[in-house]
mmCIF file of C-alpha atoms and ligand atoms in Angstrom:
data_model
loop_
_atom_site.group_PDB
_atom_site.id
_atom_site.type_symbol
_atom_site.label_atom_id
_atom_site.label_comp_id
_atom_site.label_asym_id
_atom_site.label_seq_id
_atom_site.Cartn_x
_atom_site.Cartn_y
_atom_site.Cartn_z
ATOM 1 C CA MET A 1153 -14.022 -11.225 1.477
ATOM 2 C CA SER A 1154 -16.510 -13.293 3.051
ATOM 3 C CA LYS A 1155 -16.012 -16.159 5.540
ATOM 4 C CA THR A 1156 -18.568 -19.126 5.350
ATOM 5 C CA LYS A 1157 -21.756 -18.767 7.935
ATOM 6 C CA SER A 1158 -20.615 -22.021 9.678
ATOM 7 C CA THR A 1159 -16.838 -20.583 9.880
ATOM 8 C CA ILE A 1160 -17.773 -17.426 11.834
ATOM 9 C CA THR A 1161 -20.197 -19.484 13.981
ATOM 10 C CA ALA A 1162 -17.659 -21.595 15.322
ATOM 11 C CA GLN A 1163 -15.401 -18.677 15.659
ATOM 12 C CA SER A 1164 -18.103 -16.673 17.369
ATOM 13 C CA ALA A 1165 -17.819 -19.574 20.348
ATOM 14 C CA ASP A 1166 -14.349 -18.999 20.408
ATOM 15 C CA PHE A 1167 -13.900 -15.169 20.636
ATOM 16 C CA LEU A 1168 -16.683 -14.568 22.735
ATOM 17 C CA LYS A 1169 -14.885 -16.458 25.554
ATOM 18 C CA VAL A 1170 -12.249 -14.104 25.398
ATOM 19 C CA LEU A 1171 -13.445 -10.746 24.790
ATOM 20 C CA ASP A 1172 -15.281 -8.866 27.233
ATOM 21 C CA PRO A 1173 -18.975 -9.503 26.952
ATOM 22 C CA LYS A 1174 -19.621 -5.847 27.802
ATOM 23 C CA GLU A 1175 -17.273 -4.628 25.393
ATOM 24 C CA VAL A 1176 -18.736 -6.939 22.853
ATOM 25 C CA ALA A 1177 -22.360 -5.767 23.169
ATOM 26 C CA ARG A 1178 -21.139 -2.443 23.281
ATOM 27 C CA VAL A 1179 -19.621 -2.482 19.679
ATOM 28 C CA ARG A 1180 -22.071 -4.740 18.326
ATOM 29 C CA ALA A 1181 -24.667 -1.874 19.475
ATOM 30 C CA GLU A 1182 -22.742 0.539 17.594
ATOM 31 C CA TYR A 1183 -21.509 -1.420 14.352
ATOM 32 C CA PRO A 1184 -24.477 -0.205 12.221
ATOM 33 C CA LEU A 1185 -22.792 3.409 12.550
ATOM 34 C CA ILE A 1186 -19.496 1.834 12.003
ATOM 35 C CA LYS A 1187 -21.111 0.073 8.924
ATOM 36 C CA LYS A 1188 -22.651 3.172 7.847
ATOM 37 C CA ASN A 1189 -19.400 4.928 7.927
ATOM 38 C CA TYR A 1190 -17.314 2.533 6.095
ATOM 39 C CA ASN A 1191 -20.014 2.058 3.563
ATOM 40 C CA CYS A 1192 -19.618 5.791 2.954
ATOM 41 C CA ALA A 1193 -15.750 5.534 2.570
ATOM 42 C CA ILE A 1194 -16.122 2.623 -0.053
ATOM 43 C CA LYS A 1195 -18.703 4.837 -2.201
ATOM 44 C CA GLU A 1196 -16.126 7.437 -2.253
ATOM 45 C CA VAL A 1197 -13.365 5.253 -3.713
ATOM 46 C CA ARG A 1198 -15.686 3.039 -5.793
ATOM 47 C CA THR A 1199 -16.807 6.635 -7.442
ATOM 48 C CA LYS A 1200 -13.237 7.463 -7.925
ATOM 49 C CA LEU A 1201 -12.715 4.287 -9.384
ATOM 50 C CA GLU A 1202 -15.380 4.283 -11.685
ATOM 51 C CA VAL A 1203 -15.090 7.930 -13.257
ATOM 52 C CA LEU A 1204 -11.354 6.259 -13.837
ATOM 53 C CA ASN A 1205 -12.852 3.622 -15.490
ATOM 54 C CA GLU A 1206 -15.173 5.761 -17.759
ATOM 55 C CA ASP A 1207 -12.642 8.482 -18.718
ATOM 56 C CA PHE A 1208 -10.172 5.878 -19.514
ATOM 57 C CA GLU A 1209 -12.409 3.882 -21.550
ATOM 58 C CA LEU A 1210 -12.950 7.071 -23.716
ATOM 59 C CA GLN A 1211 -9.627 8.073 -23.841
ATOM 60 C CA HIS A 1212 -7.956 4.705 -24.830
ATOM 61 C CA GLU A 1213 -11.442 2.631 -25.818
ATOM 62 C CA HIS A 1214 -10.466 0.257 -23.371
ATOM 63 C CA ASN A 1215 -12.028 -0.955 -20.055
ATOM 64 C CA PRO A 1216 -9.185 -1.230 -17.350
ATOM 65 C CA ILE A 1217 -11.739 -2.343 -14.609
ATOM 66 C CA HIS A 1218 -14.137 -5.624 -15.640
ATOM 67 C CA SER A 1219 -15.922 -5.690 -12.136
ATOM 68 C CA MET A 1220 -15.843 -4.058 -8.658
ATOM 69 C CA SER A 1221 -17.522 -6.001 -5.718
ATOM 70 C CA SER A 1222 -17.523 -4.435 -2.041
ATOM 71 C CA ARG A 1223 -18.009 -5.290 1.732
ATOM 72 C CA VAL A 1224 -17.854 -4.111 5.184
ATOM 73 C CA LYS A 1225 -16.337 -6.619 7.349
ATOM 74 C CA THR A 1226 -19.342 -8.088 9.602
ATOM 75 C CA VAL A 1227 -19.206 -7.450 13.208
ATOM 76 C CA ASP A 1228 -18.140 -11.122 14.014
ATOM 77 C CA SER A 1229 -15.328 -11.017 11.465
ATOM 78 C CA ILE A 1230 -14.074 -7.879 13.547
ATOM 79 C CA PHE A 1231 -14.407 -9.586 16.694
ATOM 80 C CA GLU A 1232 -12.386 -12.864 15.277
ATOM 81 C CA LYS A 1233 -10.132 -10.435 14.204
ATOM 82 C CA CYS A 1234 -9.470 -8.484 17.165
ATOM 83 C CA ASN A 1235 -9.520 -11.341 19.164
ATOM 84 C CA ARG A 1236 -6.671 -12.869 16.662
ATOM 85 C CA LEU A 1237 -4.514 -10.038 16.685
ATOM 86 C CA GLY A 1238 -5.116 -8.701 19.903
ATOM 87 C CA TYR A 1239 -6.983 -5.334 19.243
ATOM 88 C CA LYS A 1240 -8.585 -3.703 21.782
ATOM 89 C CA LEU A 1241 -12.509 -3.082 21.869
ATOM 90 C CA GLU A 1242 -12.299 -0.661 24.314
ATOM 91 C CA ASN A 1243 -12.457 2.722 23.440
ATOM 92 C CA ASN A 1244 -12.730 1.967 19.778
ATOM 93 C CA GLU A 1245 -9.361 1.429 20.233
ATOM 94 C CA PHE A 1246 -9.516 -1.511 17.089
ATOM 95 C CA LEU A 1247 -10.664 1.179 14.471
ATOM 96 C CA SER A 1248 -7.643 2.884 14.230
ATOM 97 C CA ASN A 1249 -5.306 -0.691 13.862
ATOM 98 C CA MET A 1250 -7.938 -2.265 11.608
ATOM 99 C CA ARG A 1251 -7.705 -1.021 8.166
ATOM 100 C CA ASP A 1252 -9.648 -3.255 6.148
ATOM 101 C CA ILE A 1253 -12.841 -2.881 7.719
ATOM 102 C CA GLY A 1254 -14.045 -1.325 4.584
ATOM 103 C CA GLY A 1255 -13.039 -3.114 1.234
ATOM 104 C CA ILE A 1256 -13.063 -3.211 -2.386
ATOM 105 C CA ARG A 1257 -12.164 -5.675 -4.714
ATOM 106 C CA VAL A 1258 -11.333 -4.683 -8.158
ATOM 107 C CA ILE A 1259 -10.985 -7.315 -10.909
ATOM 108 C CA CYS A 1260 -9.171 -6.075 -14.265
ATOM 109 C CA HIS A 1261 -8.579 -7.707 -17.768
ATOM 110 C CA TYR A 1262 -5.176 -7.622 -17.928
ATOM 111 C CA ILE A 1263 -1.769 -7.381 -15.544
ATOM 112 C CA GLU A 1264 -1.249 -3.883 -16.868
ATOM 113 C CA ASP A 1265 -4.767 -3.082 -16.123
ATOM 114 C CA ILE A 1266 -3.916 -3.214 -12.337
ATOM 115 C CA TYR A 1267 -1.128 -0.781 -12.261
ATOM 116 C CA THR A 1268 -2.967 1.662 -14.481
ATOM 117 C CA VAL A 1269 -5.512 1.529 -11.864
ATOM 118 C CA ALA A 1270 -3.513 1.641 -8.909
ATOM 119 C CA GLU A 1271 -1.182 4.892 -10.072
ATOM 120 C CA LEU A 1272 -4.558 6.746 -11.244
ATOM 121 C CA LEU A 1273 -5.977 6.440 -8.012
ATOM 122 C CA LYS A 1274 -2.786 7.008 -5.777
ATOM 123 C CA GLN A 1275 -1.901 10.147 -7.700
ATOM 124 C CA GLN A 1276 -5.606 11.524 -6.348
ATOM 125 C CA PRO A 1277 -4.810 14.370 -3.954
ATOM 126 C CA ASP A 1278 -7.190 13.424 -1.408
ATOM 127 C CA ILE A 1279 -6.069 9.964 -1.302
ATOM 128 C CA ASP A 1280 -3.588 8.916 1.051
ATOM 129 C CA VAL A 1281 -1.783 5.432 0.263
ATOM 130 C CA LEU A 1282 -1.271 3.757 3.656
ATOM 131 C CA VAL A 1283 0.227 0.448 2.663
ATOM 132 C CA GLU A 1284 0.943 -0.810 -0.652
ATOM 133 C CA LYS A 1285 1.728 -4.606 -1.000
ATOM 134 C CA ASP A 1286 2.357 -6.024 -4.400
ATOM 135 C CA TYR A 1287 1.443 -9.702 -4.204
ATOM 136 C CA ILE A 1288 1.982 -10.010 -8.225
ATOM 137 C CA LYS A 1289 5.532 -8.979 -8.302
ATOM 138 C CA ASN A 1290 5.723 -10.855 -4.646
ATOM 139 C CA ALA A 1291 3.587 -13.959 -5.015
ATOM 140 C CA LYS A 1292 2.482 -15.470 -1.633
ATOM 141 C CA PRO A 1293 4.597 -18.869 -1.052
ATOM 142 C CA ASN A 1294 1.034 -20.430 -2.109
ATOM 143 C CA GLY A 1295 0.849 -18.962 -5.280
ATOM 144 C CA TYR A 1296 -1.768 -15.795 -4.251
ATOM 145 C CA ARG A 1297 -1.630 -12.776 -6.702
ATOM 146 C CA SER A 1298 -3.239 -9.464 -5.919
ATOM 147 C CA LEU A 1299 -2.320 -5.673 -5.670
ATOM 148 C CA HIS A 1300 -3.323 -4.562 -2.214
ATOM 149 C CA LEU A 1301 -3.779 -0.469 -1.444
ATOM 150 C CA ILE A 1302 -4.881 0.295 2.045
ATOM 151 C CA VAL A 1303 -5.933 4.185 1.402
ATOM 152 C CA LYS A 1304 -7.237 6.785 3.427
ATOM 153 C CA VAL A 1305 -10.370 9.071 2.200
ATOM 154 C CA PRO A 1306 -12.139 11.971 3.550
ATOM 155 C CA VAL A 1307 -15.729 11.546 3.958
ATOM 156 C CA PHE A 1308 -18.007 14.490 4.448
ATOM 157 C CA PHE A 1309 -20.996 13.355 7.150
ATOM 158 C CA VAL A 1310 -23.530 15.557 8.146
ATOM 159 C CA ASP A 1311 -21.051 16.430 11.729
ATOM 160 C CA GLY A 1312 -18.089 17.050 9.439
ATOM 161 C CA ALA A 1313 -15.101 15.059 8.149
ATOM 162 C CA GLN A 1314 -13.610 11.516 8.704
ATOM 163 C CA GLU A 1315 -10.879 10.595 7.088
ATOM 164 C CA LEU A 1316 -11.342 6.481 7.082
ATOM 165 C CA PRO A 1317 -9.153 3.546 5.614
ATOM 166 C CA VAL A 1318 -10.412 1.379 2.944
ATOM 167 C CA GLU A 1319 -8.634 -1.881 1.480
ATOM 168 C CA VAL A 1320 -8.443 -2.125 -2.256
ATOM 169 C CA GLN A 1321 -7.396 -5.194 -3.749
ATOM 170 C CA ILE A 1322 -6.834 -4.776 -7.376
ATOM 171 C CA ARG A 1323 -6.545 -8.505 -9.597
ATOM 172 C CA THR A 1324 -6.838 -10.152 -12.896
ATOM 173 C CA MET A 1325 -9.932 -12.396 -13.635
ATOM 174 C CA ALA A 1326 -7.788 -15.194 -13.276
ATOM 175 C CA MET A 1327 -6.235 -14.056 -10.295
ATOM 176 C CA ASP A 1328 -9.469 -13.806 -8.561
ATOM 177 C CA PHE A 1329 -10.541 -17.111 -9.819
ATOM 178 C CA TRP A 1330 -7.428 -18.560 -8.208
ATOM 179 C CA ALA A 1331 -8.103 -16.485 -5.085
ATOM 180 C CA SER A 1332 -11.904 -17.485 -4.808
ATOM 181 C CA LEU A 1333 -11.441 -21.216 -4.801
ATOM 182 C CA GLU A 1334 -8.439 -21.236 -2.543
ATOM 183 C CA HIS A 1335 -10.587 -19.276 -0.368
ATOM 184 C CA GLN A 1336 -13.531 -21.324 -0.027
ATOM 185 C CA LEU A 1337 -11.009 -24.402 0.124
ATOM 186 C CA LYS A 1338 -9.056 -22.649 3.001
ATOM 187 C CA TYR A 1339 -12.325 -22.096 5.260
ATOM 188 C CA LYS A 1340 -14.101 -25.238 4.110
ATOM 189 C CA SER A 1341 -10.788 -27.377 5.574
ATOM 190 C CA HIS A 1342 -10.530 -24.886 8.617
ATOM 191 C CA GLY A 1343 -7.554 -23.145 7.393
ATOM 192 C CA VAL A 1344 -5.515 -26.422 6.501
ATOM 193 C CA ILE A 1345 -5.625 -27.586 2.945
ATOM 194 C CA PRO A 1346 -4.449 -30.996 2.008
ATOM 195 C CA GLU A 1347 -0.465 -31.083 0.721
ATOM 196 C CA PHE A 1348 -1.790 -32.609 -2.367
ATOM 197 C CA ILE A 1349 -4.171 -29.713 -3.209
ATOM 198 C CA ALA A 1350 -1.785 -27.171 -2.048
ATOM 199 C CA ARG A 1351 0.684 -28.410 -4.504
ATOM 200 C CA GLU A 1352 -2.136 -28.311 -7.250
ATOM 201 C CA LEU A 1353 -3.190 -24.868 -6.375
ATOM 202 C CA LEU A 1354 0.268 -23.270 -6.772
ATOM 203 C CA GLU A 1355 0.577 -25.319 -10.029
ATOM 204 C CA CYS A 1356 -2.588 -23.760 -11.134
ATOM 205 C CA ALA A 1357 -1.393 -20.100 -9.748
ATOM 206 C CA GLU A 1358 1.889 -20.627 -11.930
ATOM 207 C CA ALA A 1359 -0.261 -21.638 -14.736
ATOM 208 C CA ILE A 1360 -2.734 -18.656 -14.528
ATOM 209 C CA THR A 1361 0.150 -16.069 -14.223
ATOM 210 C CA ALA A 1362 1.915 -17.121 -17.658
ATOM 211 C CA SER A 1363 -1.827 -16.989 -19.043
ATOM 212 C CA ASP A 1364 -2.070 -13.463 -17.892
ATOM 213 C CA TYR A 1365 1.250 -12.388 -19.096
ATOM 214 C CA ARG A 1366 0.503 -14.284 -22.601
ATOM 215 C CA MET A 1367 -3.000 -12.543 -22.583
ATOM 216 C CA GLN A 1368 -1.379 -9.105 -21.810
ATOM 217 C CA LYS A 1369 1.148 -9.529 -24.854
ATOM 218 C CA ILE A 1370 -1.546 -10.483 -27.269
ATOM 219 C CA HIS A 1371 -3.800 -7.347 -26.049
ATOM 220 C CA SER A 1372 -0.767 -4.904 -26.289
ATOM 221 C CA PHE A 1373 -0.245 -6.663 -29.845
ATOM 222 C CA LEU A 1374 -3.971 -5.807 -30.540
ATOM 223 C CA GLU A 1375 -3.672 -2.193 -29.342
ATOM 224 C CA GLN A 1376 -0.316 -1.566 -31.708
ATOM 225 C CA ILE A 1377 -2.405 -2.880 -34.544
ATOM 226 C CA GLU A 1378 -5.439 -0.155 -33.909
ATOM 227 C CA GLU A 1379 -2.696 2.562 -33.155
ATOM 228 C CA ASP A 1380 -1.105 1.675 -36.476
ATOM 229 C CA LEU A 1381 -4.242 1.694 -38.199
ATOM 230 C CA THR A 1382 -5.437 5.095 -36.900
ATOM 231 C CA ARG A 1383 -2.439 6.470 -38.269
ATOM 232 C CA VAL A 1384 -2.910 5.644 -41.874
HETATM 233 P P1 0O2 B 377 -11.495 -11.576 3.882
HETATM 234 O O1 0O2 B 377 -12.467 -12.080 4.271
HETATM 235 O O2 0O2 B 377 -10.902 -11.599 2.626
HETATM 236 O O3 0O2 B 377 -11.487 -9.987 4.231
HETATM 237 P P2 0O2 B 377 -4.757 -8.759 7.804
HETATM 238 O O4 0O2 B 377 -5.344 -7.663 6.153
HETATM 239 O O5 0O2 B 377 -3.941 -8.010 8.929
HETATM 240 O O6 0O2 B 377 -5.774 -9.390 7.916
HETATM 241 P P3 0O2 B 377 -2.314 -9.181 6.127
HETATM 242 O O7 0O2 B 377 -1.962 -10.513 5.728
HETATM 243 O O8 0O2 B 377 -1.157 -8.038 6.784
HETATM 244 O O9 0O2 B 377 -3.246 -9.631 6.885
HETATM 245 O O10 0O2 B 377 -2.772 -8.441 4.728
HETATM 246 P P4 0O2 B 377 -2.951 -9.134 3.051
HETATM 247 O O11 0O2 B 377 -2.069 -10.067 3.135
HETATM 248 O O12 0O2 B 377 -2.740 -7.862 2.928
HETATM 249 O O13 0O2 B 377 -4.278 -10.087 2.761
HETATM 250 C C1 0O2 B 377 -5.513 -9.239 3.497
HETATM 251 C C2 0O2 B 377 -6.539 -9.907 2.644
HETATM 252 O O14 0O2 B 377 -6.313 -10.383 1.048
HETATM 253 C C3 0O2 B 377 -7.524 -11.047 2.930
HETATM 254 O O15 0O2 B 377 -8.466 -10.481 3.880
HETATM 255 C C4 0O2 B 377 -7.860 -11.676 1.857
HETATM 256 O O16 0O2 B 377 -9.141 -10.883 1.015
HETATM 257 C C5 0O2 B 377 -6.846 -11.487 0.767
HETATM 258 N N1 0O2 B 377 -5.659 -12.659 0.860
HETATM 259 C C6 0O2 B 377 -4.501 -12.673 1.608
HETATM 260 N N2 0O2 B 377 -4.054 -13.632 1.231
HETATM 261 C C7 0O2 B 377 -4.296 -14.534 0.922
HETATM 262 C C8 0O2 B 377 -4.499 -15.946 0.310
HETATM 263 O O17 0O2 B 377 -3.721 -16.541 0.489
HETATM 264 N N3 0O2 B 377 -5.630 -16.382 -0.166
HETATM 265 C C9 0O2 B 377 -6.635 -15.577 -0.430
HETATM 266 N N4 0O2 B 377 -7.691 -16.327 -1.345
HETATM 267 N N5 0O2 B 377 -6.698 -14.642 0.015
HETATM 268 C C10 0O2 B 377 -5.792 -14.166 0.268
HETATM 269 P P5 0O2 B 377 -9.230 -11.721 5.216
HETATM 270 O O18 0O2 B 377 -8.948 -10.658 6.187
HETATM 271 O O19 0O2 B 377 -8.274 -12.911 5.311
HETATM 272 O O20 0O2 B 377 -10.162 -12.088 4.651
#
Protein backbone atom coordinates (compact mmCIF):
# COMPACT_ATOMS: atom_id res chain seq x y z
CA MET A 1 0.00 0.00 0.00
CA SER A 2 2.97 2.29 -0.21
CA LYS A 3 4.97 3.72 -3.02
CA THR A 4 8.75 3.91 -2.95
CA LYS A 5 10.36 7.08 -1.61
CA SER A 6 12.07 7.88 -4.90
CA THR A 7 8.79 7.62 -6.86
CA ILE A 8 7.01 9.97 -4.49
CA THR A 9 9.88 12.47 -4.67
CA ALA A 10 9.73 12.44 -8.47
CA GLN A 11 5.94 12.83 -8.42
CA SER A 12 6.14 15.60 -5.81
CA ALA A 13 7.97 17.82 -8.25
CA ASP A 14 5.20 17.28 -10.85
CA PHE A 15 2.12 17.79 -8.76
CA LEU A 16 3.51 20.76 -6.87
CA LYS A 17 3.68 22.57 -10.21
CA VAL A 18 -0.04 22.03 -10.80
CA LEU A 19 -1.69 22.34 -7.37
CA ASP A 20 -2.17 25.74 -5.71
CA PRO A 21 0.89 26.16 -3.42
CA LYS A 22 -1.19 27.94 -0.74
CA GLU A 23 -3.66 25.05 -0.63
CA VAL A 24 -0.80 22.53 -0.62
CA ALA A 25 0.73 24.31 2.41
CA ARG A 26 -2.65 24.45 4.18
CA VAL A 27 -3.39 20.73 3.64
CA ARG A 28 0.18 19.88 4.72
CA ALA A 29 -0.40 21.80 7.98
CA GLU A 30 -3.76 20.06 8.50
CA TYR A 31 -2.38 16.61 7.66
CA PRO A 32 -1.65 15.56 11.30
CA LEU A 33 -5.37 16.03 12.07
CA ILE A 34 -6.42 14.15 8.91
CA LYS A 35 -3.96 11.36 9.72
CA LYS A 36 -5.25 11.09 13.31
CA ASN A 37 -8.89 10.90 12.14
CA TYR A 38 -8.26 8.16 9.56
CA ASN A 39 -6.00 6.29 11.96
CA CYS A 40 -8.90 6.17 14.43
CA ALA A 41 -11.27 4.94 11.70
CA ILE A 42 -8.73 2.21 10.84
CA LYS A 43 -8.59 1.22 14.54
CA GLU A 44 -12.39 0.86 14.65
CA VAL A 45 -12.45 -1.47 11.63
CA ARG A 46 -9.31 -3.38 12.69
CA THR A 47 -10.86 -4.07 16.10
CA LYS A 48 -14.01 -5.40 14.43
CA LEU A 49 -11.89 -7.72 12.28
CA GLU A 50 -9.80 -8.88 15.27
CA VAL A 51 -12.97 -9.64 17.26
CA LEU A 52 -14.44 -11.59 14.34
CA ASN A 53 -11.23 -13.57 13.92
CA GLU A 54 -11.05 -14.48 17.59
CA ASP A 55 -14.71 -15.45 17.83
CA PHE A 56 -14.61 -17.45 14.59
CA GLU A 57 -11.56 -19.33 15.89
CA LEU A 58 -13.40 -20.39 19.03
CA GLN A 59 -16.41 -21.60 17.06
CA HIS A 60 -14.66 -23.25 14.12
CA GLU A 61 -11.11 -23.96 15.35
CA HIS A 62 -9.79 -21.99 12.40
CA ASN A 63 -8.57 -18.41 12.06
CA PRO A 64 -9.85 -16.91 8.79
CA ILE A 65 -7.38 -14.02 9.12
CA HIS A 66 -3.67 -14.74 8.87
CA SER A 67 -2.48 -11.15 9.38
CA MET A 68 -3.39 -7.52 8.84
CA SER A 69 -1.58 -4.33 7.97
CA SER A 70 -2.85 -0.79 7.69
CA ARG A 71 -1.76 2.65 6.62
CA VAL A 72 -2.95 6.20 6.25
CA LYS A 73 -2.11 7.62 2.82
CA THR A 74 0.85 9.98 3.03
CA VAL A 75 0.20 13.64 2.30
CA ASP A 76 2.30 13.39 -0.87
CA SER A 77 0.22 10.42 -2.06
CA ILE A 78 -2.91 12.47 -1.39
CA PHE A 79 -1.55 15.34 -3.51
CA GLU A 80 -0.51 12.94 -6.27
CA LYS A 81 -4.00 11.41 -6.40
CA CYS A 82 -5.72 14.84 -6.30
CA ASN A 83 -3.58 15.91 -9.19
CA ARG A 84 -4.20 12.70 -11.16
CA LEU A 85 -7.95 12.59 -10.63
CA GLY A 86 -8.67 16.32 -10.45
CA TYR A 87 -9.85 16.31 -6.82
CA LYS A 88 -9.89 19.80 -5.32
CA LEU A 89 -7.90 20.76 -2.22
CA GLU A 90 -10.10 23.84 -1.66
CA ASN A 91 -12.43 23.39 1.35
CA ASN A 92 -10.93 19.91 1.73
CA GLU A 93 -13.21 18.75 -1.09
CA PHE A 94 -10.83 15.84 -1.75
CA LEU A 95 -11.89 14.27 1.56
CA SER A 96 -15.32 13.43 0.16
CA ASN A 97 -13.89 12.00 -3.08
CA MET A 98 -10.89 10.03 -1.82
CA ARG A 99 -12.09 6.97 0.01
CA ASP A 100 -8.79 5.17 0.44
CA ILE A 101 -7.00 7.61 2.76
CA GLY A 102 -7.35 4.95 5.45
CA GLY A 103 -6.59 1.43 4.28
CA ILE A 104 -6.45 -2.02 5.83
CA ARG A 105 -5.06 -5.10 4.11
CA VAL A 106 -6.39 -8.38 5.43
CA ILE A 107 -4.47 -11.52 4.54
CA CYS A 108 -6.45 -14.75 4.71
CA HIS A 109 -5.39 -18.38 4.49
CA TYR A 110 -8.03 -19.57 2.01
CA ILE A 111 -10.31 -18.02 -0.63
CA GLU A 112 -13.41 -19.04 1.36
CA ASP A 113 -12.03 -17.09 4.36
CA ILE A 114 -12.02 -13.89 2.27
CA TYR A 115 -15.77 -14.10 1.70
CA THR A 116 -16.42 -15.17 5.33
CA VAL A 117 -14.54 -12.13 6.65
CA ALA A 118 -16.21 -9.78 4.16
CA GLU A 119 -19.72 -11.05 4.95
CA LEU A 120 -19.19 -10.89 8.73
CA LEU A 121 -17.95 -7.31 8.46
CA LYS A 122 -20.64 -6.19 6.01
CA GLN A 123 -23.49 -7.46 8.19
CA GLN A 124 -22.54 -5.25 11.17
CA PRO A 125 -25.20 -2.55 11.66
CA ASP A 126 -22.74 0.34 12.10
CA ILE A 127 -20.88 -0.55 8.91
CA ASP A 128 -22.05 1.08 5.70
CA VAL A 129 -20.69 -0.58 2.56
CA LEU A 130 -20.05 2.13 -0.01
CA VAL A 131 -18.30 0.06 -2.66
CA GLU A 132 -17.51 -3.60 -3.20
CA LYS A 133 -15.16 -4.73 -5.97
CA ASP A 134 -14.57 -8.43 -6.43
CA TYR A 135 -11.29 -8.77 -8.29
CA ILE A 136 -11.28 -12.49 -7.44
CA LYS A 137 -14.34 -13.39 -9.49
CA ASN A 138 -13.37 -10.66 -12.01
CA ALA A 139 -9.58 -10.48 -11.94
CA LYS A 140 -7.92 -7.40 -13.44
CA PRO A 141 -6.46 -8.05 -16.94
CA ASN A 142 -2.93 -8.04 -15.45
CA GLY A 143 -3.91 -10.90 -13.08
CA TYR A 144 -4.51 -8.83 -9.91
CA ARG A 145 -6.88 -10.56 -7.47
CA SER A 146 -8.32 -9.25 -4.23
CA LEU A 147 -11.67 -8.34 -2.70
CA HIS A 148 -12.02 -4.60 -2.06
CA LEU A 149 -14.56 -3.02 0.24
CA ILE A 150 -14.96 0.65 1.02
CA VAL A 151 -16.80 0.84 4.31
CA LYS A 152 -17.95 3.85 6.27
CA VAL A 153 -17.63 3.62 10.03
CA PRO A 154 -18.66 6.03 12.81
CA VAL A 155 -15.78 7.30 14.95
CA PHE A 156 -16.60 8.95 18.26
CA PHE A 157 -14.22 11.86 18.83
CA VAL A 158 -14.15 14.35 21.74
CA ASP A 159 -16.21 16.81 19.67
CA GLY A 160 -18.69 14.26 18.38
CA ALA A 161 -18.99 11.49 15.82
CA GLN A 162 -17.68 11.47 12.27
CA GLU A 163 -18.39 8.83 9.66
CA LEU A 164 -15.18 8.02 7.80
CA PRO A 165 -14.44 5.68 4.90
CA VAL A 166 -11.84 2.92 5.13
CA GLU A 167 -10.67 0.75 2.22
CA VAL A 168 -10.41 -2.91 3.16
CA GLN A 169 -8.46 -5.14 0.78
CA ILE A 170 -8.94 -8.83 1.51
CA ARG A 171 -6.77 -11.44 -0.21
CA THR A 172 -4.98 -14.73 0.32
CA MET A 173 -1.29 -14.97 1.17
CA ALA A 174 -0.60 -16.09 -2.39
CA MET A 175 -2.54 -13.16 -3.90
CA ASP A 176 -0.62 -10.81 -1.61
CA PHE A 177 2.71 -12.32 -2.64
CA TRP A 178 1.81 -11.65 -6.28
CA ALA A 179 0.44 -8.13 -5.68
CA SER A 180 3.52 -7.06 -3.69
CA LEU A 181 5.89 -8.13 -6.44
CA GLU A 182 3.76 -6.57 -9.17
CA HIS A 183 3.48 -3.32 -7.17
CA GLN A 184 7.25 -3.19 -6.68
CA LEU A 185 7.87 -3.85 -10.36
CA LYS A 186 5.32 -1.23 -11.43
CA TYR A 187 6.84 1.48 -9.29
CA LYS A 188 10.47 0.55 -10.00
CA SER A 189 9.77 0.61 -13.74
CA HIS A 190 7.70 3.87 -13.45
CA GLY A 191 4.41 2.15 -14.32
CA VAL A 192 5.61 0.38 -17.46
CA ILE A 193 6.26 -3.31 -16.92
CA PRO A 194 8.09 -4.91 -19.89
CA GLU A 195 5.73 -7.14 -21.90
CA PHE A 196 7.59 -10.40 -21.24
CA ILE A 197 7.47 -9.74 -17.47
CA ALA A 198 3.78 -8.83 -17.68
CA ARG A 199 3.11 -12.16 -19.45
CA GLU A 200 5.13 -14.02 -16.83
CA LEU A 201 3.19 -12.25 -14.05
CA LEU A 202 -0.14 -13.18 -15.63
CA GLU A 203 0.94 -16.82 -15.82
CA CYS A 204 2.03 -16.69 -12.15
CA ALA A 205 -1.34 -15.17 -11.19
CA GLU A 206 -3.13 -18.05 -12.92
CA ALA A 207 -0.89 -20.66 -11.25
CA ILE A 208 -1.44 -18.99 -7.88
CA THR A 209 -5.22 -18.99 -8.38
CA ALA A 210 -5.19 -22.68 -9.26
CA SER A 211 -3.10 -23.42 -6.12
CA ASP A 212 -5.42 -21.29 -3.96
CA TYR A 213 -8.43 -23.36 -5.10
CA ARG A 214 -6.54 -26.65 -4.63
CA MET A 215 -5.45 -25.63 -1.11
CA GLN A 216 -9.04 -24.63 -0.36
CA LYS A 217 -10.21 -28.09 -1.46
CA ILE A 218 -7.66 -29.82 0.79
CA HIS A 219 -8.61 -27.59 3.71
CA SER A 220 -12.34 -28.33 3.22
CA PHE A 221 -11.49 -32.06 3.13
CA LEU A 222 -9.58 -31.70 6.41
CA GLU A 223 -12.52 -29.87 7.98
CA GLN A 224 -14.84 -32.68 6.85
CA ILE A 225 -12.57 -35.31 8.48
CA GLU A 226 -12.56 -33.32 11.73
CA GLU A 227 -16.36 -32.96 11.61
CA ASP A 228 -16.81 -36.72 11.01
CA LEU A 229 -14.46 -37.51 13.93
CA THR A 230 -16.39 -35.31 16.36
CA ARG A 231 -19.63 -37.10 15.38
CA VAL A 232 -18.18 -40.54 16.21
P1 LIG B 1 -1.59 2.11 -2.76
O1 LIG B 1 -0.25 2.69 -2.59
O2 LIG B 1 -1.62 0.62 -2.67
O3 LIG B 1 -2.65 2.77 -1.92
P2 LIG B 1 -8.53 4.31 -6.79
O4 LIG B 1 -8.78 3.62 -5.49
O5 LIG B 1 -9.56 5.31 -7.12
O6 LIG B 1 -7.11 4.82 -6.85
P3 LIG B 1 -9.45 2.18 -8.35
O7 LIG B 1 -8.82 1.50 -9.54
O8 LIG B 1 -10.85 2.57 -8.47
O9 LIG B 1 -8.50 3.34 -7.98
O10 LIG B 1 -9.37 1.33 -7.06
P4 LIG B 1 -9.09 -0.18 -6.91
O11 LIG B 1 -9.15 -0.89 -8.19
O12 LIG B 1 -10.03 -0.62 -5.84
O13 LIG B 1 -7.56 -0.22 -6.43
C1 LIG B 1 -7.09 0.50 -5.36
C2 LIG B 1 -5.92 -0.20 -4.70
O14 LIG B 1 -5.92 -1.60 -4.97
C3 LIG B 1 -4.57 0.27 -5.19
O15 LIG B 1 -4.19 1.37 -4.44
C4 LIG B 1 -3.68 -0.94 -4.89
O16 LIG B 1 -3.36 -1.01 -3.51
C5 LIG B 1 -4.61 -2.09 -5.20
N1 LIG B 1 -4.52 -2.47 -6.61
C6 LIG B 1 -5.46 -2.29 -7.56
N2 LIG B 1 -5.05 -2.78 -8.73
C7 LIG B 1 -3.83 -3.30 -8.54
C8 LIG B 1 -2.88 -3.96 -9.39
O17 LIG B 1 -3.09 -4.16 -10.57
N3 LIG B 1 -1.71 -4.36 -8.81
C9 LIG B 1 -1.44 -4.16 -7.49
N4 LIG B 1 -0.27 -4.59 -7.02
N5 LIG B 1 -2.30 -3.52 -6.68
C10 LIG B 1 -3.47 -3.10 -7.18
P5 LIG B 1 -3.21 2.48 -5.04
O18 LIG B 1 -3.83 3.80 -4.77
O19 LIG B 1 -2.84 2.17 -6.45
O20 LIG B 1 -1.89 2.40 -4.24
